mmCIF file of C-alpha atoms in Angstrom:
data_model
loop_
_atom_site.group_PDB
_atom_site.id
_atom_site.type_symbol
_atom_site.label_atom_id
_atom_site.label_comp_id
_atom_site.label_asym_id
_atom_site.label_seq_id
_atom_site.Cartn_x
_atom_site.Cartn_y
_atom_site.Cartn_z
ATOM 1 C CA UNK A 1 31.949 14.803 -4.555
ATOM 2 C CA UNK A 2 29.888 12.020 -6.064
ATOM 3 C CA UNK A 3 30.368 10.658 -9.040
ATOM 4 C CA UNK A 4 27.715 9.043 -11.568
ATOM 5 C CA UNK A 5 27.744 6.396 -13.689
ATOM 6 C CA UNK A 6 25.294 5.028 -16.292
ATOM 7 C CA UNK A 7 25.079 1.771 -15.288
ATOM 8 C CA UNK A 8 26.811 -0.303 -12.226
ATOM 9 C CA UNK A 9 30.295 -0.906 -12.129
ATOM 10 C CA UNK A 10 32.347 -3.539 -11.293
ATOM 11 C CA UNK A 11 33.506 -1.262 -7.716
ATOM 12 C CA UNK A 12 29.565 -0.837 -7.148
ATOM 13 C CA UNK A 13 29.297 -4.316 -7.741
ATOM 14 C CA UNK A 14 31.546 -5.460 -5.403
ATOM 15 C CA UNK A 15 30.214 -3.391 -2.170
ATOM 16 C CA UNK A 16 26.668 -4.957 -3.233
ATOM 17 C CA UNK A 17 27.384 -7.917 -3.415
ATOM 18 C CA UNK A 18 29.021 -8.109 0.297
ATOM 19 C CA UNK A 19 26.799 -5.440 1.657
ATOM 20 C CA UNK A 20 24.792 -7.246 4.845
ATOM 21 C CA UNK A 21 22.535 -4.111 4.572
ATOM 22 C CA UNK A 22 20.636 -1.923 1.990
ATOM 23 C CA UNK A 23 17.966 0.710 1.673
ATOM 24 C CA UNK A 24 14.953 0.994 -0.157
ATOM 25 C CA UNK A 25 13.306 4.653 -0.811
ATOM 26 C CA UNK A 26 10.285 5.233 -2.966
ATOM 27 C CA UNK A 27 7.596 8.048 -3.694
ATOM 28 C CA UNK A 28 4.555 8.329 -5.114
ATOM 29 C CA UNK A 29 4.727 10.051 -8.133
ATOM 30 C CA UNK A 30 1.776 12.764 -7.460
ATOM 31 C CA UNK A 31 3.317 13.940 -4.855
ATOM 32 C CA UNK A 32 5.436 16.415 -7.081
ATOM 33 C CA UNK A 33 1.990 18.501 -7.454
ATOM 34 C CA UNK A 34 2.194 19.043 -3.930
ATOM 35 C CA UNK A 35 3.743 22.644 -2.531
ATOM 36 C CA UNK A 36 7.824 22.761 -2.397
ATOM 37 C CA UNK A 37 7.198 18.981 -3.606
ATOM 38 C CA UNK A 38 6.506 18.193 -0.071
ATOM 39 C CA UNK A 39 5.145 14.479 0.844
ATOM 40 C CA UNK A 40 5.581 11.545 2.469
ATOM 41 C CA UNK A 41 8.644 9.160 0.844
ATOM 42 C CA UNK A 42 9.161 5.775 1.927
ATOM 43 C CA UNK A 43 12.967 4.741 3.266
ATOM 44 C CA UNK A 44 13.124 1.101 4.536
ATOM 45 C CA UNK A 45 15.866 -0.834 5.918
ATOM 46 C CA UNK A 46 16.272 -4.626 3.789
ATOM 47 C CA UNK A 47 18.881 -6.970 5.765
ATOM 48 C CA UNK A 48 18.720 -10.758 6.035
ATOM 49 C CA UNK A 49 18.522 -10.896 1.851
ATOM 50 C CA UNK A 50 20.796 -9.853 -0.486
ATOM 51 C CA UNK A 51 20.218 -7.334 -3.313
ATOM 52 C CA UNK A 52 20.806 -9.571 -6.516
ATOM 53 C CA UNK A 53 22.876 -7.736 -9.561
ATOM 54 C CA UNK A 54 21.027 -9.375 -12.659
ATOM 55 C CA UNK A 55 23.135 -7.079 -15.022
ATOM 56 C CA UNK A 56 24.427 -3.815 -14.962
ATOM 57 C CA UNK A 57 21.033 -2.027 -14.853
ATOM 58 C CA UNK A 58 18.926 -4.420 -13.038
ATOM 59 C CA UNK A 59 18.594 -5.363 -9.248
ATOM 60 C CA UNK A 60 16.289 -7.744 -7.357
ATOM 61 C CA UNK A 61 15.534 -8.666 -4.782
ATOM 62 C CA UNK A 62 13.232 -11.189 -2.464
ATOM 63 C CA UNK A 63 10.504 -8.720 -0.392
ATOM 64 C CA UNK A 64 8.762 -10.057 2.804
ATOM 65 C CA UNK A 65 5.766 -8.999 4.402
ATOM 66 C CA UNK A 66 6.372 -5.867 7.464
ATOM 67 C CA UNK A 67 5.194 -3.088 8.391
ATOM 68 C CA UNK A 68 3.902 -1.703 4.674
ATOM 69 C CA UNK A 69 4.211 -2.650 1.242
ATOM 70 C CA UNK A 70 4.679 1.281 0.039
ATOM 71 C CA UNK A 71 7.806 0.174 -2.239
ATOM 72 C CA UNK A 72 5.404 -1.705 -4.582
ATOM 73 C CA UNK A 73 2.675 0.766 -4.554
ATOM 74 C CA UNK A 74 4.967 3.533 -5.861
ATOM 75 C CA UNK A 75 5.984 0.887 -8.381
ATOM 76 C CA UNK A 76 2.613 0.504 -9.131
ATOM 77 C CA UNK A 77 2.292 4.087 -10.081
ATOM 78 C CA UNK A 78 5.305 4.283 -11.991
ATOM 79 C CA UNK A 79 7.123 6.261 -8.979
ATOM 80 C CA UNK A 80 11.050 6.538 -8.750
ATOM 81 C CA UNK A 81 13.161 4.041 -6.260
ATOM 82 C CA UNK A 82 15.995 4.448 -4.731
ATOM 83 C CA UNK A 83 18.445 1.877 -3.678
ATOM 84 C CA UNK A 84 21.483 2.750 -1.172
ATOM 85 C CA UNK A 85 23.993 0.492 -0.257
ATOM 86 C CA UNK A 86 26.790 1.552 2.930
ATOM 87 C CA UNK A 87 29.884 0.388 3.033
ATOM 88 C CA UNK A 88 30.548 0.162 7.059
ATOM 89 C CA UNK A 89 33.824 -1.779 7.360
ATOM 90 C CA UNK A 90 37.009 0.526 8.313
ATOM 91 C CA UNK A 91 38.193 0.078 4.604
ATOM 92 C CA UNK A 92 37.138 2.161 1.203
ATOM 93 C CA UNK A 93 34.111 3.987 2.882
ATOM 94 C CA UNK A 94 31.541 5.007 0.186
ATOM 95 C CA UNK A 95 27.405 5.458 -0.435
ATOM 96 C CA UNK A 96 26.562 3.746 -3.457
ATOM 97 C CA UNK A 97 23.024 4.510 -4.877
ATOM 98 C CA UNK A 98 20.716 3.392 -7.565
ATOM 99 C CA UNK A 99 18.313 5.097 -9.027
ATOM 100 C CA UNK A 100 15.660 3.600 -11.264
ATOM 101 C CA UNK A 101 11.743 2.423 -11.927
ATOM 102 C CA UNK A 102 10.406 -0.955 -9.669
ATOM 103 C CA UNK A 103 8.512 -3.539 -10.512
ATOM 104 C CA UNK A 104 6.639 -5.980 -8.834
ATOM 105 C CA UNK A 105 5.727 -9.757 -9.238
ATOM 106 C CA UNK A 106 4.580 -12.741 -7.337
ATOM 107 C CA UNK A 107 7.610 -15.097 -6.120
ATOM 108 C CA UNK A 108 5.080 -17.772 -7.801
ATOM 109 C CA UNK A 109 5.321 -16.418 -11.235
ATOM 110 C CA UNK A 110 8.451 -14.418 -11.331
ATOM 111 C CA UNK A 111 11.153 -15.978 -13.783
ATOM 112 C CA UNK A 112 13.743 -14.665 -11.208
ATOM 113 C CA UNK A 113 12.390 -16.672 -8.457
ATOM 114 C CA UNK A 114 15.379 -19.402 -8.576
ATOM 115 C CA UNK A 115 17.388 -17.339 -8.552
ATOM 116 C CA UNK A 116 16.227 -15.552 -5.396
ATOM 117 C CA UNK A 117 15.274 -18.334 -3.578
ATOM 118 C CA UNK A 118 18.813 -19.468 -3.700
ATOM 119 C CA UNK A 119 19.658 -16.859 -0.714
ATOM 120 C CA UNK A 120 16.390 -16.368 1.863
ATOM 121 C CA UNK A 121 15.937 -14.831 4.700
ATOM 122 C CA UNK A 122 14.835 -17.614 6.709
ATOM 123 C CA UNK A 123 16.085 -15.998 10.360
ATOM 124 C CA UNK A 124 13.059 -13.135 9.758
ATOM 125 C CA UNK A 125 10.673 -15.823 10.168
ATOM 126 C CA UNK A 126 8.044 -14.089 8.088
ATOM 127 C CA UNK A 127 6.359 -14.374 4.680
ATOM 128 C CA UNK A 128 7.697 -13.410 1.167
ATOM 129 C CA UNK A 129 5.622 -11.448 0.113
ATOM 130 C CA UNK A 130 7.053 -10.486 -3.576
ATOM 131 C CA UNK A 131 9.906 -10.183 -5.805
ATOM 132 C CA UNK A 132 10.772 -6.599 -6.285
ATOM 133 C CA UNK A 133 13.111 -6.139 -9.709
ATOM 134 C CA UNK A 134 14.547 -2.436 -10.525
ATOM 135 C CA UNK A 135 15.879 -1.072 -13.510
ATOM 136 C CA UNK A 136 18.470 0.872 -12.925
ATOM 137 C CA UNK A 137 18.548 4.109 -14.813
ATOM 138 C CA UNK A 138 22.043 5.493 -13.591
ATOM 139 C CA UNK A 139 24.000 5.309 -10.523
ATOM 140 C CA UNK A 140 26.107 7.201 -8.187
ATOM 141 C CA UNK A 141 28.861 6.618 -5.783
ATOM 142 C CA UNK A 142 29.710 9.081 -2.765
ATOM 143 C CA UNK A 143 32.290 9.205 -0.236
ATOM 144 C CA UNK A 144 30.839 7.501 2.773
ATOM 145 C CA UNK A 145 32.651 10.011 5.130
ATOM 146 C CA UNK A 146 29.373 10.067 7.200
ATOM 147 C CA UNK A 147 28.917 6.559 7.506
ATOM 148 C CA UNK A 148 30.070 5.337 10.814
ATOM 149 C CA UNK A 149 32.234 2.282 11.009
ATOM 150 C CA UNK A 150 30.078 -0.407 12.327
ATOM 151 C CA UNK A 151 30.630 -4.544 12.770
ATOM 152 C CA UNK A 152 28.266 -6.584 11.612
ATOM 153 C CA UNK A 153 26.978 -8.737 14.388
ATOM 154 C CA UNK A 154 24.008 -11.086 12.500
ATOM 155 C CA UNK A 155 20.506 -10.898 11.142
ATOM 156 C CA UNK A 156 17.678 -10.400 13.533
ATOM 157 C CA UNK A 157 15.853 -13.183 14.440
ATOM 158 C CA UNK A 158 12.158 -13.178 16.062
ATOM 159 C CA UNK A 159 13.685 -13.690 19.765
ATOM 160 C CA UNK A 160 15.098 -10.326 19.019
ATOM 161 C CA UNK A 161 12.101 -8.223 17.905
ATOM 162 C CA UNK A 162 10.802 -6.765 21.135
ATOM 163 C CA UNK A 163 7.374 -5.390 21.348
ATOM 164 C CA UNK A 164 8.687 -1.756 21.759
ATOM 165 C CA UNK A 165 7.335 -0.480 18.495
ATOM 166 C CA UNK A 166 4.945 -2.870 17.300
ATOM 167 C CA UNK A 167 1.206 -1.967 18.047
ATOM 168 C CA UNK A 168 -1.039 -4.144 20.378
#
């Protein structure tokens, strides 16, 4: 059964801050007009960066340029994001996520880009694009039972992107 929390604690905190891997999902907000609130949501993958914990209800992070850039449009409509972090490792399995508002800014004029810069993801080999900052509005941790132990190997680097799924 999950449990919820106003803010993140200091257990939360600690699977973030070692997590190698976390998820972004956003919506556009109009999309609740649609029948059974069907509509596209966007879930993507952020590794090779960490998720930053600038208090307990705010998150950052650095955002580089891929395949879309959906998580700051629903920010720029005011749409909800979610943040999910895994635990993998053999030990204390559990699904941590955070549920809040985005925002967007340039890394230029972002007062958090120090901060972020600190940590990049150099082995991507591709642009920053933005700083993405969340305020948490509550949070909730789950069991994990359905997570599958994994070992972390490393990040991807652009020898290993293959051409597979990339247009043209």
């Amino acid at each position: 059964m999950a449990t919820e929390h106003a803010e993140i604690t200091d257990e939360q905190a600690e699977l973030i801050k070692t997590a190698p891997l976390f998820f972004v999902a956003s919506a556009d907000p109009s999309l609740e007009d649609r029948p059974n609130g069907a509509g596209p949501l966007n879930l993507s993958p952020k590794g090779g960066v960490p998720l930053h914990i600038l208090d307990r209800t705010h998150v950052a992070y650095l955002d580089y340029e891929g395949s879309g850039d959906e998580t700051a449009r629903a920010a720029s409509l005011s749409g909800p994001v979610t943040i999910m972090i895994c635990s993998f490792g053999e030990d204390d399995a559990a699904v941590i996520r955070l549920f809040g508002k985005a925002r967007t800014s340039s890394v230029e004029e972002s007062p958090l880009a120090d901060q972020l810069l600190e940590s990049t993801a150099n082995d991507i080999a591709l642009p920053m694009r933005q700083i993405i900052e969340v305020e948490v509005d509550s949070t909730q941790t789950s069991c994990g039972y359905g997570v599958p132990i994994m070992e972390y190997v490393r990040e991807r680097t652009t020898a290993d992107r293959g051409r597979l799924f990339k247009p043209g």
